[in-house]
JSON list of C-alpha atoms in Angstrom, two decimals:
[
{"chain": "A", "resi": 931, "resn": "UNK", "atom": "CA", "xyz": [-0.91, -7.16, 2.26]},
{"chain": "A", "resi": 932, "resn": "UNK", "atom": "CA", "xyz": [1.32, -5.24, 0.31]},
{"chain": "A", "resi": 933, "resn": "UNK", "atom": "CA", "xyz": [0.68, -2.12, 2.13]},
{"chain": "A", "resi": 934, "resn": "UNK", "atom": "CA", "xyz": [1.75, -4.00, 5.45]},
{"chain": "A", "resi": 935, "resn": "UNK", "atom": "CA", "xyz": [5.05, -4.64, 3.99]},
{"chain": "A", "resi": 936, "resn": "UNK", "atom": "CA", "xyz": [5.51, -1.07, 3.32]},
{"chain": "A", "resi": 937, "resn": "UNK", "atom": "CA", "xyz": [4.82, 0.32, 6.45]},
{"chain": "A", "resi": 938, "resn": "UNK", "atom": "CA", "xyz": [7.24, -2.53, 7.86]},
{"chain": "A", "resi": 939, "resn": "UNK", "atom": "CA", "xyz": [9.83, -1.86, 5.55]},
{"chain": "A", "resi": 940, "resn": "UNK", "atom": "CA", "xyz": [10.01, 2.28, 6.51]},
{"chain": "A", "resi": 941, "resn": "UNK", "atom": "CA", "xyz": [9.75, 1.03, 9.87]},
{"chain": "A", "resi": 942, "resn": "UNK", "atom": "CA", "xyz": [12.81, -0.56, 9.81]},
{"chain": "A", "resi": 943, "resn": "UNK", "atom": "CA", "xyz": [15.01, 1.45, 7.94]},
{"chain": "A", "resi": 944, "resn": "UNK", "atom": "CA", "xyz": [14.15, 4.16, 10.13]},
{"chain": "A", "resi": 945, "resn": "UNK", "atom": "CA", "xyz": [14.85, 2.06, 13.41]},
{"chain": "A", "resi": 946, "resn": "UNK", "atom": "CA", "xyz": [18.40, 0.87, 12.50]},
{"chain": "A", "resi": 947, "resn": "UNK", "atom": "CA", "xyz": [18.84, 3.62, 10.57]},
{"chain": "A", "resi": 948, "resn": "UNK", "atom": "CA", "xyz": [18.39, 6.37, 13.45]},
{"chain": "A", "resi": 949, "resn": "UNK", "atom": "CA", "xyz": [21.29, 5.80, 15.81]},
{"chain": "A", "resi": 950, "resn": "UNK", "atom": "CA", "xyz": [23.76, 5.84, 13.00]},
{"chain": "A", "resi": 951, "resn": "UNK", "atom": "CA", "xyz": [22.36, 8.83, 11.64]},
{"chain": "A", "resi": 952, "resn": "UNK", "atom": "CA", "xyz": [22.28, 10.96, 15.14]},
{"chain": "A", "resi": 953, "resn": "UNK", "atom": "CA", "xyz": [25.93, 9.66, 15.93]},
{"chain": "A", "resi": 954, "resn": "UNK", "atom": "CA", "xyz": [26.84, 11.43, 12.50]},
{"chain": "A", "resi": 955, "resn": "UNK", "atom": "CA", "xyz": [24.85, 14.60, 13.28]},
{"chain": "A", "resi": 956, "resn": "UNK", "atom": "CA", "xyz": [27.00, 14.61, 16.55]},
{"chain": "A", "resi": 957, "resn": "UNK", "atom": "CA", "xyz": [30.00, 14.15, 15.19]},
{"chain": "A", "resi": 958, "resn": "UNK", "atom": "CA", "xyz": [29.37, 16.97, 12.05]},
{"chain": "A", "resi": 959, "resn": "UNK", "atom": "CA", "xyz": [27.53, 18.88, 14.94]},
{"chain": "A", "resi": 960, "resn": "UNK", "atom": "CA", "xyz": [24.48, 18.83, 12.79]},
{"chain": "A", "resi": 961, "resn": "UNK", "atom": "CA", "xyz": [22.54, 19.78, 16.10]},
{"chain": "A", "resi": 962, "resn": "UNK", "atom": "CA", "xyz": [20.55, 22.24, 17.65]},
{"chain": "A", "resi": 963, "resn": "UNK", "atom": "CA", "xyz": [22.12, 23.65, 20.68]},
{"chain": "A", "resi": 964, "resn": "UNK", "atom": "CA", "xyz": [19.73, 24.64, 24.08]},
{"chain": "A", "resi": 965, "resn": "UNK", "atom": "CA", "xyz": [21.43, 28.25, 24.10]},
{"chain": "A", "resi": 966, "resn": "UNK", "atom": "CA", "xyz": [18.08, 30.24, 23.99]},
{"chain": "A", "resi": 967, "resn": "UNK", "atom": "CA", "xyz": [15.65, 31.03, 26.54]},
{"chain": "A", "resi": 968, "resn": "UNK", "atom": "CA", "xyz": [12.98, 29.33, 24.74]},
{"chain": "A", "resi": 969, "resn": "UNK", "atom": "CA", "xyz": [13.68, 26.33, 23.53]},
{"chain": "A", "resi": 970, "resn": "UNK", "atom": "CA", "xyz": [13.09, 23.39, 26.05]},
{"chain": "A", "resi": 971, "resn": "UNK", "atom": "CA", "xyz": [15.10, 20.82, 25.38]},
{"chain": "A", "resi": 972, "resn": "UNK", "atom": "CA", "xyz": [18.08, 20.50, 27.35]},
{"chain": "A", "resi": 973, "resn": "UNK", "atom": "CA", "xyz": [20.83, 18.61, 25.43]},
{"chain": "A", "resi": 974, "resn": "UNK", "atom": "CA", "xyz": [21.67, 19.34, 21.68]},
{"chain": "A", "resi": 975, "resn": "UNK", "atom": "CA", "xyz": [19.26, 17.32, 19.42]},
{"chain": "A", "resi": 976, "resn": "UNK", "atom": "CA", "xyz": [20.09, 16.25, 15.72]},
{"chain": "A", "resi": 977, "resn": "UNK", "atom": "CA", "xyz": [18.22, 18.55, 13.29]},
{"chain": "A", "resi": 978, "resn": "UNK", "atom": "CA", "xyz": [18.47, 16.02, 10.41]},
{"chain": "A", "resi": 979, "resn": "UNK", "atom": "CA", "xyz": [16.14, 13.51, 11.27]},
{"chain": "A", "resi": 980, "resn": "UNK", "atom": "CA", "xyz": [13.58, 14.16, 7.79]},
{"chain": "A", "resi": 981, "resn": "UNK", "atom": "CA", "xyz": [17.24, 12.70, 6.03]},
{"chain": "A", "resi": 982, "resn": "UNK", "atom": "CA", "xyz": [16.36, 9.15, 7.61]},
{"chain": "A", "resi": 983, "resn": "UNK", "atom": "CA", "xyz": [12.06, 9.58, 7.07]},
{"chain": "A", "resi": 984, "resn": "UNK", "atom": "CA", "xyz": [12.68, 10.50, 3.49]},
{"chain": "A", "resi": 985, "resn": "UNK", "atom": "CA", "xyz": [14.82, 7.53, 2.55]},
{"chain": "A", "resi": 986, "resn": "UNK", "atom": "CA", "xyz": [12.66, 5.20, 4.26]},
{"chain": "A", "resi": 987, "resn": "UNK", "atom": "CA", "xyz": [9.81, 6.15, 2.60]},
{"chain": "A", "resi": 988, "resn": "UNK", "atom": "CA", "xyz": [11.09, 6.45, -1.18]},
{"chain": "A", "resi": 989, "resn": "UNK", "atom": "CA", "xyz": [12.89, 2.80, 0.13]},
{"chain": "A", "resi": 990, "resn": "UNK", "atom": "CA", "xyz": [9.55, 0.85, 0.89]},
{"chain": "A", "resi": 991, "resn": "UNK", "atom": "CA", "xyz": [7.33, 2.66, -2.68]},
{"chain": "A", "resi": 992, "resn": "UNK", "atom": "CA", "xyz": [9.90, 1.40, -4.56]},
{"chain": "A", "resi": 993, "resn": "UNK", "atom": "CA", "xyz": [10.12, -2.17, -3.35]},
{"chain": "A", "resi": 994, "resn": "UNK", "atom": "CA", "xyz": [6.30, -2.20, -2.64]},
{"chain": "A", "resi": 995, "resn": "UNK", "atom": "CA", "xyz": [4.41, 0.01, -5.34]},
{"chain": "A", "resi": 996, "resn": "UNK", "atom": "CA", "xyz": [2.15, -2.06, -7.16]},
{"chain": "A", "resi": 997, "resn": "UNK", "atom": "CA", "xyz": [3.57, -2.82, -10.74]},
{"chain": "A", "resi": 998, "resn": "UNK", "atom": "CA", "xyz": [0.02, -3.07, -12.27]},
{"chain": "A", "resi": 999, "resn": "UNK", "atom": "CA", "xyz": [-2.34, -0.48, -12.21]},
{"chain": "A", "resi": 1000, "resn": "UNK", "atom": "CA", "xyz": [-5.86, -0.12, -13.91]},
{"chain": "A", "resi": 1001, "resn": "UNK", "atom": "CA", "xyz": [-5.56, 3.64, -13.74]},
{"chain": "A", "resi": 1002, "resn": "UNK", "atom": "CA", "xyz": [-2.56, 5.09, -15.64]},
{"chain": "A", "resi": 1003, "resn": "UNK", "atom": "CA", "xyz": [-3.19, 8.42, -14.33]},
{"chain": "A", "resi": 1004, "resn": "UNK", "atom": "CA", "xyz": [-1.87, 6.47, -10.83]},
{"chain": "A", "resi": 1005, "resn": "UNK", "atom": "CA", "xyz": [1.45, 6.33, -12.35]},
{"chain": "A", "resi": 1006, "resn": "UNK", "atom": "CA", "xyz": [1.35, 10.37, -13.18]},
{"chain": "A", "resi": 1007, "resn": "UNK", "atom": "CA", "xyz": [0.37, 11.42, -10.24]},
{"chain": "A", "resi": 1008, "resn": "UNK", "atom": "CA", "xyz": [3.62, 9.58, -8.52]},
{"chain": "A", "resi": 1009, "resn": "UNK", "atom": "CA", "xyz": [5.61, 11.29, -11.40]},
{"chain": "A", "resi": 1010, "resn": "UNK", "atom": "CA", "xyz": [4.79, 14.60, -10.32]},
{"chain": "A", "resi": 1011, "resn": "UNK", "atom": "CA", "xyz": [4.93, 14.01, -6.77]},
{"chain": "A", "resi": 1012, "resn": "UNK", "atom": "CA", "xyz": [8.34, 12.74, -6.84]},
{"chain": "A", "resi": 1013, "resn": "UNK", "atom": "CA", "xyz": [9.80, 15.18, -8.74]},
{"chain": "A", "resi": 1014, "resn": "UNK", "atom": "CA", "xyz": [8.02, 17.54, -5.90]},
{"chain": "A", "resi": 1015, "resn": "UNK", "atom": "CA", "xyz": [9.57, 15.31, -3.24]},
{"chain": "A", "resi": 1016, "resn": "UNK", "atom": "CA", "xyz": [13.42, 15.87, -4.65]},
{"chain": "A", "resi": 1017, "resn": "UNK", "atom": "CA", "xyz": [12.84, 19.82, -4.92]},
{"chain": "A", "resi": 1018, "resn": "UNK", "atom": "CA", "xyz": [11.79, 19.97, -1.42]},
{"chain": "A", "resi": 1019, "resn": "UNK", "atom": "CA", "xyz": [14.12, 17.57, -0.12]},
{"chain": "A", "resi": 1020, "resn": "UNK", "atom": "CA", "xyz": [17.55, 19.71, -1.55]},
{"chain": "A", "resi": 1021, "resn": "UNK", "atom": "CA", "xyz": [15.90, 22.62, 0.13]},
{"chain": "A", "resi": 1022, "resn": "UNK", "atom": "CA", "xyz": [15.20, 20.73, 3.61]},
{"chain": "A", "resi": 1023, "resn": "UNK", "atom": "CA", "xyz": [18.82, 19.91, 3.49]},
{"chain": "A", "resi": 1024, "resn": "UNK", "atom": "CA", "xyz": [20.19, 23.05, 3.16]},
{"chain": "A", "resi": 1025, "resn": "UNK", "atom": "CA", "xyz": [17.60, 24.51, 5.83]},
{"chain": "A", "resi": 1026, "resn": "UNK", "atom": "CA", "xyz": [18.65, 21.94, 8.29]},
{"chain": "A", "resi": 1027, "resn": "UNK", "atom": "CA", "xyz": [22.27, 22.25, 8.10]},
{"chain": "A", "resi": 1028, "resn": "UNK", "atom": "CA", "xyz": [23.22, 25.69, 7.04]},
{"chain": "A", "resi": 1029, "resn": "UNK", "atom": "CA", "xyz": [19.52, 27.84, 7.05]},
{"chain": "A", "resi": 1030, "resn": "UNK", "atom": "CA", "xyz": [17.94, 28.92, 3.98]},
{"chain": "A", "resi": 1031, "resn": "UNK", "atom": "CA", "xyz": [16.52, 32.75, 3.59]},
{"chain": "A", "resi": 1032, "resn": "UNK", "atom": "CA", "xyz": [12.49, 32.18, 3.87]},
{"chain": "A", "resi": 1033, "resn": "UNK", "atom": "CA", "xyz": [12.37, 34.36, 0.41]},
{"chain": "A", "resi": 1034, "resn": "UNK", "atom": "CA", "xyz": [14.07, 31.35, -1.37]},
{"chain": "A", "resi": 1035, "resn": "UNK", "atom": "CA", "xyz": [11.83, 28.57, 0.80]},
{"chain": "A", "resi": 1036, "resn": "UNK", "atom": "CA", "xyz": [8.61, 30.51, -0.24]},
{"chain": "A", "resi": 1037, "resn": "UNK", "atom": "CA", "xyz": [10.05, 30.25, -3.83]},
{"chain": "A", "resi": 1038, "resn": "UNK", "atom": "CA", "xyz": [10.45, 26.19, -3.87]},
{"chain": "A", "resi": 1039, "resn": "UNK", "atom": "CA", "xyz": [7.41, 26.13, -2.40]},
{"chain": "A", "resi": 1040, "resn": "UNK", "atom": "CA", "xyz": [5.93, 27.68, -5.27]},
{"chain": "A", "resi": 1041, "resn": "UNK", "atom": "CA", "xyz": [7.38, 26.04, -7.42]},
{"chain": "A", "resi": 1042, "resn": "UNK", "atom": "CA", "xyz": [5.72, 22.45, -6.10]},
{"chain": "A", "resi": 1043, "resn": "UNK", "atom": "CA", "xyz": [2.64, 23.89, -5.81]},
{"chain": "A", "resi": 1044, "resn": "UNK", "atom": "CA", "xyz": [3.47, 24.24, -9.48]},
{"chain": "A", "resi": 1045, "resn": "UNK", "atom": "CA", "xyz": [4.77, 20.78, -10.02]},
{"chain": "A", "resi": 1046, "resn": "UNK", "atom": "CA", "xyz": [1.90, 19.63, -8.33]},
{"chain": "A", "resi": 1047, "resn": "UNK", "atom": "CA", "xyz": [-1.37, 21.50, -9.24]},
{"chain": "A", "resi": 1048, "resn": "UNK", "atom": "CA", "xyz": [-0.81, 22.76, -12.75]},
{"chain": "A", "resi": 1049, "resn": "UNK", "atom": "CA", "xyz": [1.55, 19.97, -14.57]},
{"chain": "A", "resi": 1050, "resn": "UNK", "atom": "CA", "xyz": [-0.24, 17.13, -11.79]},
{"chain": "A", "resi": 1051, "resn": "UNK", "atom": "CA", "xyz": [-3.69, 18.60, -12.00]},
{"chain": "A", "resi": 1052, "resn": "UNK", "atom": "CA", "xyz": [-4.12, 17.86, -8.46]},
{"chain": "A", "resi": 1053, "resn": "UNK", "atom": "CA", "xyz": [-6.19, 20.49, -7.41]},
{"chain": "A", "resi": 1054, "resn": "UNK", "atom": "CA", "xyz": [-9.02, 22.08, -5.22]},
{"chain": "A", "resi": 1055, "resn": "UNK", "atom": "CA", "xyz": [-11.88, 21.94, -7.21]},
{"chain": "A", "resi": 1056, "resn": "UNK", "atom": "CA", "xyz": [-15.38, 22.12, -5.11]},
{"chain": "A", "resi": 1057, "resn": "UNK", "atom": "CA", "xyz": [-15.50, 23.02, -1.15]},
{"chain": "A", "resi": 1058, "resn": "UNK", "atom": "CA", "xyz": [-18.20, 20.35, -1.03]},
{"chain": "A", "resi": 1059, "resn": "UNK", "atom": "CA", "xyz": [-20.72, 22.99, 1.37]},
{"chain": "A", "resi": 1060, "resn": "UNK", "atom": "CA", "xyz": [-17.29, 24.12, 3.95]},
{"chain": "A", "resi": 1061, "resn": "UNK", "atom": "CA", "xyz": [-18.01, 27.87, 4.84]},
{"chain": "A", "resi": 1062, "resn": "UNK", "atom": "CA", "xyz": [-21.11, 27.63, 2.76]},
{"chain": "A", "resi": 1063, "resn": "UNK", "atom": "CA", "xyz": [-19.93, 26.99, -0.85]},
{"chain": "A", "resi": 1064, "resn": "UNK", "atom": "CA", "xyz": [-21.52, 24.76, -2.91]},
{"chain": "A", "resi": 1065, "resn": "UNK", "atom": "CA", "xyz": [-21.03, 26.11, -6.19]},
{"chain": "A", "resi": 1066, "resn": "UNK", "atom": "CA", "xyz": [-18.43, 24.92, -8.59]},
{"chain": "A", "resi": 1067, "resn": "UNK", "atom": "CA", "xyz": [-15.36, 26.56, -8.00]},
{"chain": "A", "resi": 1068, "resn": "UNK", "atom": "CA", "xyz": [-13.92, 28.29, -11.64]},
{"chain": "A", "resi": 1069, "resn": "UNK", "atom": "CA", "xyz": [-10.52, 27.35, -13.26]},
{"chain": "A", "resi": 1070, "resn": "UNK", "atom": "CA", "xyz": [-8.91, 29.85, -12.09]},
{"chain": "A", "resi": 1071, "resn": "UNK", "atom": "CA", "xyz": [-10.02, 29.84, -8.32]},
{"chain": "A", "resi": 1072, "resn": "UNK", "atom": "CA", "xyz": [-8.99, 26.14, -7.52]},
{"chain": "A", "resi": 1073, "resn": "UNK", "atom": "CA", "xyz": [-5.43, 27.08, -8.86]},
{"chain": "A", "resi": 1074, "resn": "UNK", "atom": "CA", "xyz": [-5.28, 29.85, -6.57]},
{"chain": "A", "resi": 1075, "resn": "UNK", "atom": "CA", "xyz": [-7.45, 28.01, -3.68]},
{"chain": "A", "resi": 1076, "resn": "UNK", "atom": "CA", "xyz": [-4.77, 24.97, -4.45]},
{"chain": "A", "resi": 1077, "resn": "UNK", "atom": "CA", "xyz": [-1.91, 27.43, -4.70]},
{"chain": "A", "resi": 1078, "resn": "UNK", "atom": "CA", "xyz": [-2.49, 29.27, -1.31]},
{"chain": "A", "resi": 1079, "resn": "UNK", "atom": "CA", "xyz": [-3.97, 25.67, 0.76]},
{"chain": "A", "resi": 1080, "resn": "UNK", "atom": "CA", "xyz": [-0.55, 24.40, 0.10]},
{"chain": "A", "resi": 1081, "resn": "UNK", "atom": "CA", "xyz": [1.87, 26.60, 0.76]},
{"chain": "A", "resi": 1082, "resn": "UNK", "atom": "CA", "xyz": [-0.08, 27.85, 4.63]},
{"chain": "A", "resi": 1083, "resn": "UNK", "atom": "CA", "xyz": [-0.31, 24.11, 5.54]},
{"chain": "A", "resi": 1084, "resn": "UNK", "atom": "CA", "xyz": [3.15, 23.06, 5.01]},
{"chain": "A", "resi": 1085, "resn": "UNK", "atom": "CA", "xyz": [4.65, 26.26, 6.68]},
{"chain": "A", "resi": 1086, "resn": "UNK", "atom": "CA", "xyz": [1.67, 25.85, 9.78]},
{"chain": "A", "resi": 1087, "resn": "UNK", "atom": "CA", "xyz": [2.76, 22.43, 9.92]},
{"chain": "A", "resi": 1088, "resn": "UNK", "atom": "CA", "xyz": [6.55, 22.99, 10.07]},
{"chain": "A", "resi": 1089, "resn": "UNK", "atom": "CA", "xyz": [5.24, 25.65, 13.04]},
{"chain": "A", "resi": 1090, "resn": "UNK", "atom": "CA", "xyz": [4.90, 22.47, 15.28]},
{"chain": "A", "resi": 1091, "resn": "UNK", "atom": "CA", "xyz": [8.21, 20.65, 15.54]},
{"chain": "A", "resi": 1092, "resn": "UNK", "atom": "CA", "xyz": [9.61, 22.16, 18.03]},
{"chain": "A", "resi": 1093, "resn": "UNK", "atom": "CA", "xyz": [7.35, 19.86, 20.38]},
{"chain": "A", "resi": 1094, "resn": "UNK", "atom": "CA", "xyz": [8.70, 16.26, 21.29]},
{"chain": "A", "resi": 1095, "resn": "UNK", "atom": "CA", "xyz": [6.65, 13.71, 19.04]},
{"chain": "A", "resi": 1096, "resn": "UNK", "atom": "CA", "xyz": [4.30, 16.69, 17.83]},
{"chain": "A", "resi": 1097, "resn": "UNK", "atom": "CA", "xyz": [4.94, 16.73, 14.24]},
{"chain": "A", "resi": 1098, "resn": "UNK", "atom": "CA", "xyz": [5.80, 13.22, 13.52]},
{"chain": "A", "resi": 1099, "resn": "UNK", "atom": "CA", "xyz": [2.31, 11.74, 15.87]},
{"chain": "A", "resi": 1100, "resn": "UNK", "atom": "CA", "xyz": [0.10, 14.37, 13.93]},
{"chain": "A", "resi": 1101, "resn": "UNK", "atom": "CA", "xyz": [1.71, 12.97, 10.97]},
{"chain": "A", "resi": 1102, "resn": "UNK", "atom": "CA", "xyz": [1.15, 9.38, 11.65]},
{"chain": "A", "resi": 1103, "resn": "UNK", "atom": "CA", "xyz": [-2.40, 9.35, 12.76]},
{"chain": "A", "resi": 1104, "resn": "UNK", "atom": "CA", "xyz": [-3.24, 11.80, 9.38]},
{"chain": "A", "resi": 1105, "resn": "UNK", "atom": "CA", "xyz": [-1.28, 9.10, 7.09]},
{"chain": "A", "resi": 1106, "resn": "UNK", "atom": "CA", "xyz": [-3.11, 5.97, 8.93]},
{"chain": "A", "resi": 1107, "resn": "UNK", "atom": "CA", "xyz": [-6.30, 7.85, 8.55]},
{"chain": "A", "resi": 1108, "resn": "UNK", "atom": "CA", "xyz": [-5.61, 7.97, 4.91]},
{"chain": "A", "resi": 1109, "resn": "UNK", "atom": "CA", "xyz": [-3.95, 4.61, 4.45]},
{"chain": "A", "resi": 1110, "resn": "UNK", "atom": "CA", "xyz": [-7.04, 2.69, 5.46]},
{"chain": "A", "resi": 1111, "resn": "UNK", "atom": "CA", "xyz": [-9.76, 5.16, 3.42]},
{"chain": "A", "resi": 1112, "resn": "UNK", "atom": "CA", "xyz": [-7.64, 4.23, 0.29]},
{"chain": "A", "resi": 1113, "resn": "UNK", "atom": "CA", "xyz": [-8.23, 0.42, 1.32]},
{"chain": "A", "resi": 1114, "resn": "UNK", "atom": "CA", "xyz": [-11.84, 1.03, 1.72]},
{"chain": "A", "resi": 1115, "resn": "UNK", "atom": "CA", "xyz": [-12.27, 2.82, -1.71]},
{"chain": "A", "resi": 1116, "resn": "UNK", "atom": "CA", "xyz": [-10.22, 0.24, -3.60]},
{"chain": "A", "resi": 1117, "resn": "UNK", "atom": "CA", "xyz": [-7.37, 2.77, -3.86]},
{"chain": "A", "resi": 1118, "resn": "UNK", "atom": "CA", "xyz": [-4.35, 0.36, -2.81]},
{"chain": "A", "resi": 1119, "resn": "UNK", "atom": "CA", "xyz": [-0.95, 2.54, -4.70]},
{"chain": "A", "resi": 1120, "resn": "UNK", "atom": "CA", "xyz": [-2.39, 5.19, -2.57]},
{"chain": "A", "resi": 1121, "resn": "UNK", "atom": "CA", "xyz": [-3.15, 3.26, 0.42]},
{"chain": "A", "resi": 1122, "resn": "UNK", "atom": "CA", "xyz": [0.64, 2.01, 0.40]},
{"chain": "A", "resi": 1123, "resn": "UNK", "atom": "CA", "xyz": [2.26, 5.16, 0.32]},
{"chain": "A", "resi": 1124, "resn": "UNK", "atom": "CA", "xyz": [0.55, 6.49, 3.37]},
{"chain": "A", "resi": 1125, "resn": "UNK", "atom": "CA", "xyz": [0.97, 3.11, 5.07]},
{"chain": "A", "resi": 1126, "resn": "UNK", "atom": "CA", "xyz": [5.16, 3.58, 4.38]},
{"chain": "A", "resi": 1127, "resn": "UNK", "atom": "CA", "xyz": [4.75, 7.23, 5.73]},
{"chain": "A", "resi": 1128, "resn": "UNK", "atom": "CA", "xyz": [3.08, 5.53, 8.93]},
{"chain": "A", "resi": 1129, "resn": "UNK", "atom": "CA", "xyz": [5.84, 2.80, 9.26]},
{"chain": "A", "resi": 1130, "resn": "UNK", "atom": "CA", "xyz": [8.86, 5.34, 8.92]},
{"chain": "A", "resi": 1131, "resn": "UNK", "atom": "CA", "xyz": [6.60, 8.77, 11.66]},
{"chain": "A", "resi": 1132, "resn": "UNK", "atom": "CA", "xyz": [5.69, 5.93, 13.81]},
{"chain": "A", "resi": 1133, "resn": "UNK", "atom": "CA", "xyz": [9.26, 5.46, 14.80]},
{"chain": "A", "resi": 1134, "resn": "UNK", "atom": "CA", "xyz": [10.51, 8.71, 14.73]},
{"chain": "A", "resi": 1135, "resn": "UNK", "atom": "CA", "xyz": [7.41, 9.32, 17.11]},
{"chain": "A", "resi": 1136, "resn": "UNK", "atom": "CA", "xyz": [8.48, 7.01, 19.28]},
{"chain": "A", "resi": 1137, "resn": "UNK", "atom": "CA", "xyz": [12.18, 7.82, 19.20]},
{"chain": "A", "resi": 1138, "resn": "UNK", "atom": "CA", "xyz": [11.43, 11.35, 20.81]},
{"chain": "A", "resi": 1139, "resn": "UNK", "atom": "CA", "xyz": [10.60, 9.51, 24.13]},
{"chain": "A", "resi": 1140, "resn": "UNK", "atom": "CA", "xyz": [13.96, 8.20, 23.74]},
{"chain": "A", "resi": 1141, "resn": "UNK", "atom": "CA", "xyz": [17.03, 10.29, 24.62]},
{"chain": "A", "resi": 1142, "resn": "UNK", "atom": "CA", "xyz": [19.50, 8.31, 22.07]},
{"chain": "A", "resi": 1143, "resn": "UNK", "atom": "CA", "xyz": [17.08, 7.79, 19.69]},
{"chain": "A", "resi": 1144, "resn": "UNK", "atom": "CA", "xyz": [15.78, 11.78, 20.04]},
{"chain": "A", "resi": 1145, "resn": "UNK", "atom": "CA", "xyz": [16.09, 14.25, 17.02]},
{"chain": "A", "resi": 1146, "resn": "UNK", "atom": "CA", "xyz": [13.73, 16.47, 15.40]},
{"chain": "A", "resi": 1147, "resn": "UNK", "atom": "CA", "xyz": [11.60, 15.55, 12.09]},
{"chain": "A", "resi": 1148, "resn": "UNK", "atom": "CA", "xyz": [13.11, 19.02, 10.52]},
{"chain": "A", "resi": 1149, "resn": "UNK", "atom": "CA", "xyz": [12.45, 20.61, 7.78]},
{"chain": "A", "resi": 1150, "resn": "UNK", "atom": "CA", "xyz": [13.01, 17.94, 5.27]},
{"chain": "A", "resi": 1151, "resn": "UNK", "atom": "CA", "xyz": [9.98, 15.21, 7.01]},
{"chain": "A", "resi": 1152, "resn": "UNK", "atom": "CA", "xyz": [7.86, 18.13, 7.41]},
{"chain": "A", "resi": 1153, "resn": "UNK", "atom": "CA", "xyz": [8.14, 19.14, 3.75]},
{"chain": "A", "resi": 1154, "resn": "UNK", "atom": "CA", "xyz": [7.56, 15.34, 3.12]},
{"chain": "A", "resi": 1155, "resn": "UNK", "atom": "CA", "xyz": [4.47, 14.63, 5.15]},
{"chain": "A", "resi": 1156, "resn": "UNK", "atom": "CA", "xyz": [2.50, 18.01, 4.06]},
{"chain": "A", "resi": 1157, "resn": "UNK", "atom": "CA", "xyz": [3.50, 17.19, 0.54]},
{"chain": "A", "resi": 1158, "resn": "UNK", "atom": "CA", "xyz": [2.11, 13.44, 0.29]},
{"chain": "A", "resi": 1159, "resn": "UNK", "atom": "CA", "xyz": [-0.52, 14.89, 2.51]},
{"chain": "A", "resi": 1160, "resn": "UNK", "atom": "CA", "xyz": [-1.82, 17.61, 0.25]},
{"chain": "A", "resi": 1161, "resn": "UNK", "atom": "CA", "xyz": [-1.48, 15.53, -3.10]},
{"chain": "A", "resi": 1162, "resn": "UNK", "atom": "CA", "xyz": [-3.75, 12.49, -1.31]},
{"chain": "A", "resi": 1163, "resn": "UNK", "atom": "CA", "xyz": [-6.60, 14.63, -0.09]}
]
């Protein structure tokens, strides 16, 4: 039940959060502006929308994250993602407002991929048969194999924005798909952070059908979604 409450709660926040947030975005002009040939859209849409995704989703883990766990490593693993989750969010924020130099992005990049395989052991470590390998991958390889899967899927994935309800529907489906594998395996810390991903994309999916309610994920949900994504599978 618990993760039901989560994915309500990020649902929420990000539904009455949303128009408050674009009117702000308006007002700052915090937008981006239908001045180039290729971009679609044809009114300015608020660039800051992975501002409202984020807090809903540290919001609902910490009213909902289960206070017991059997495995202590559980606890660790949320350690080091968080700590991922800040670096990346500072640098979404600048990105989104301002623009950040894609030297400096690669950089915090590598730097999570730090945080997150070599302190957070969370790691690559057997291709399970995919493009024929079955051996067991060495030390070394699933820290570069970890290294280079996770910073090409968060930069693909940021590729895909620029599509009404793209990003954030991709994102969704890929959290529910994890959210109810963790409830079949027993997994349920797990199972409720992708279930308060799903609450606060769902939403934001939605809202890009919506002319008031329209803004992009940017880079700060993008950053989010790959991150959680990466560190679950």
């Amino acid at each position: 039940m618990t993760f039901f409450l989560a994915a309500i709660t990020s649902f929420f926040v990000v539904f009455f959060g949303t128009p408050s947030l674009i009117k702000v975005a308006k007002l700052k002009h915090l937008v981006d502006e239908p001045k180039e040939d290729r971009k679609l859209h044809e009114r300015s849409i608020p660039t800051i929308g992975g501002i409202m995704i984020f807090s809903a989703f540290v919001f609902s883990i910490a009213l909902w994250f289960p206070d017991k766990l059997g495995d202590q490593e559980s606890f660790s693993d949320f350690k080091y993602l968080t700590a991922s989750l800040i670096v990346l969010f500072f640098v979404g924020v600048k990105d989104d407002i301002i623009g950040t130099a894609p030297m400096y992005k690669l950089i915090a990049h590598v730097i999570v991929a730090f945080i997150l395989v070599m302190m957070g052991d969370i790691r690559i470590t057997n291709m399970h048969g995919l493009f024929g390998v079955y051996e067991t991958i060495p030390e070394w390889g699933t820290i570069l194999l970890s290294f280079f899967t996770y910073i090409v899927i968060v930069n693909a994935y940021n590729l895909i924005d620029g599509v009404d309800g793209l990003a954030s529907g991709i994102g969704a489906i890929n959290a529910a798909f994890f959210g109810i594998w963790f409830l079949i395996t027993g997994q349920v810390y797990l199972a409720v952070a992708s279930f308060a991903l799903v609450g606060a994309l769902v939403i934001a999916s939605i809202g890009q059908a919506q002319h008031y309610r329209r803004l992009y994920v940017s880079g700060i949900g993008l950053y989010l979604v790959m991150t959680i994504m990466f560190s679950q599978s």
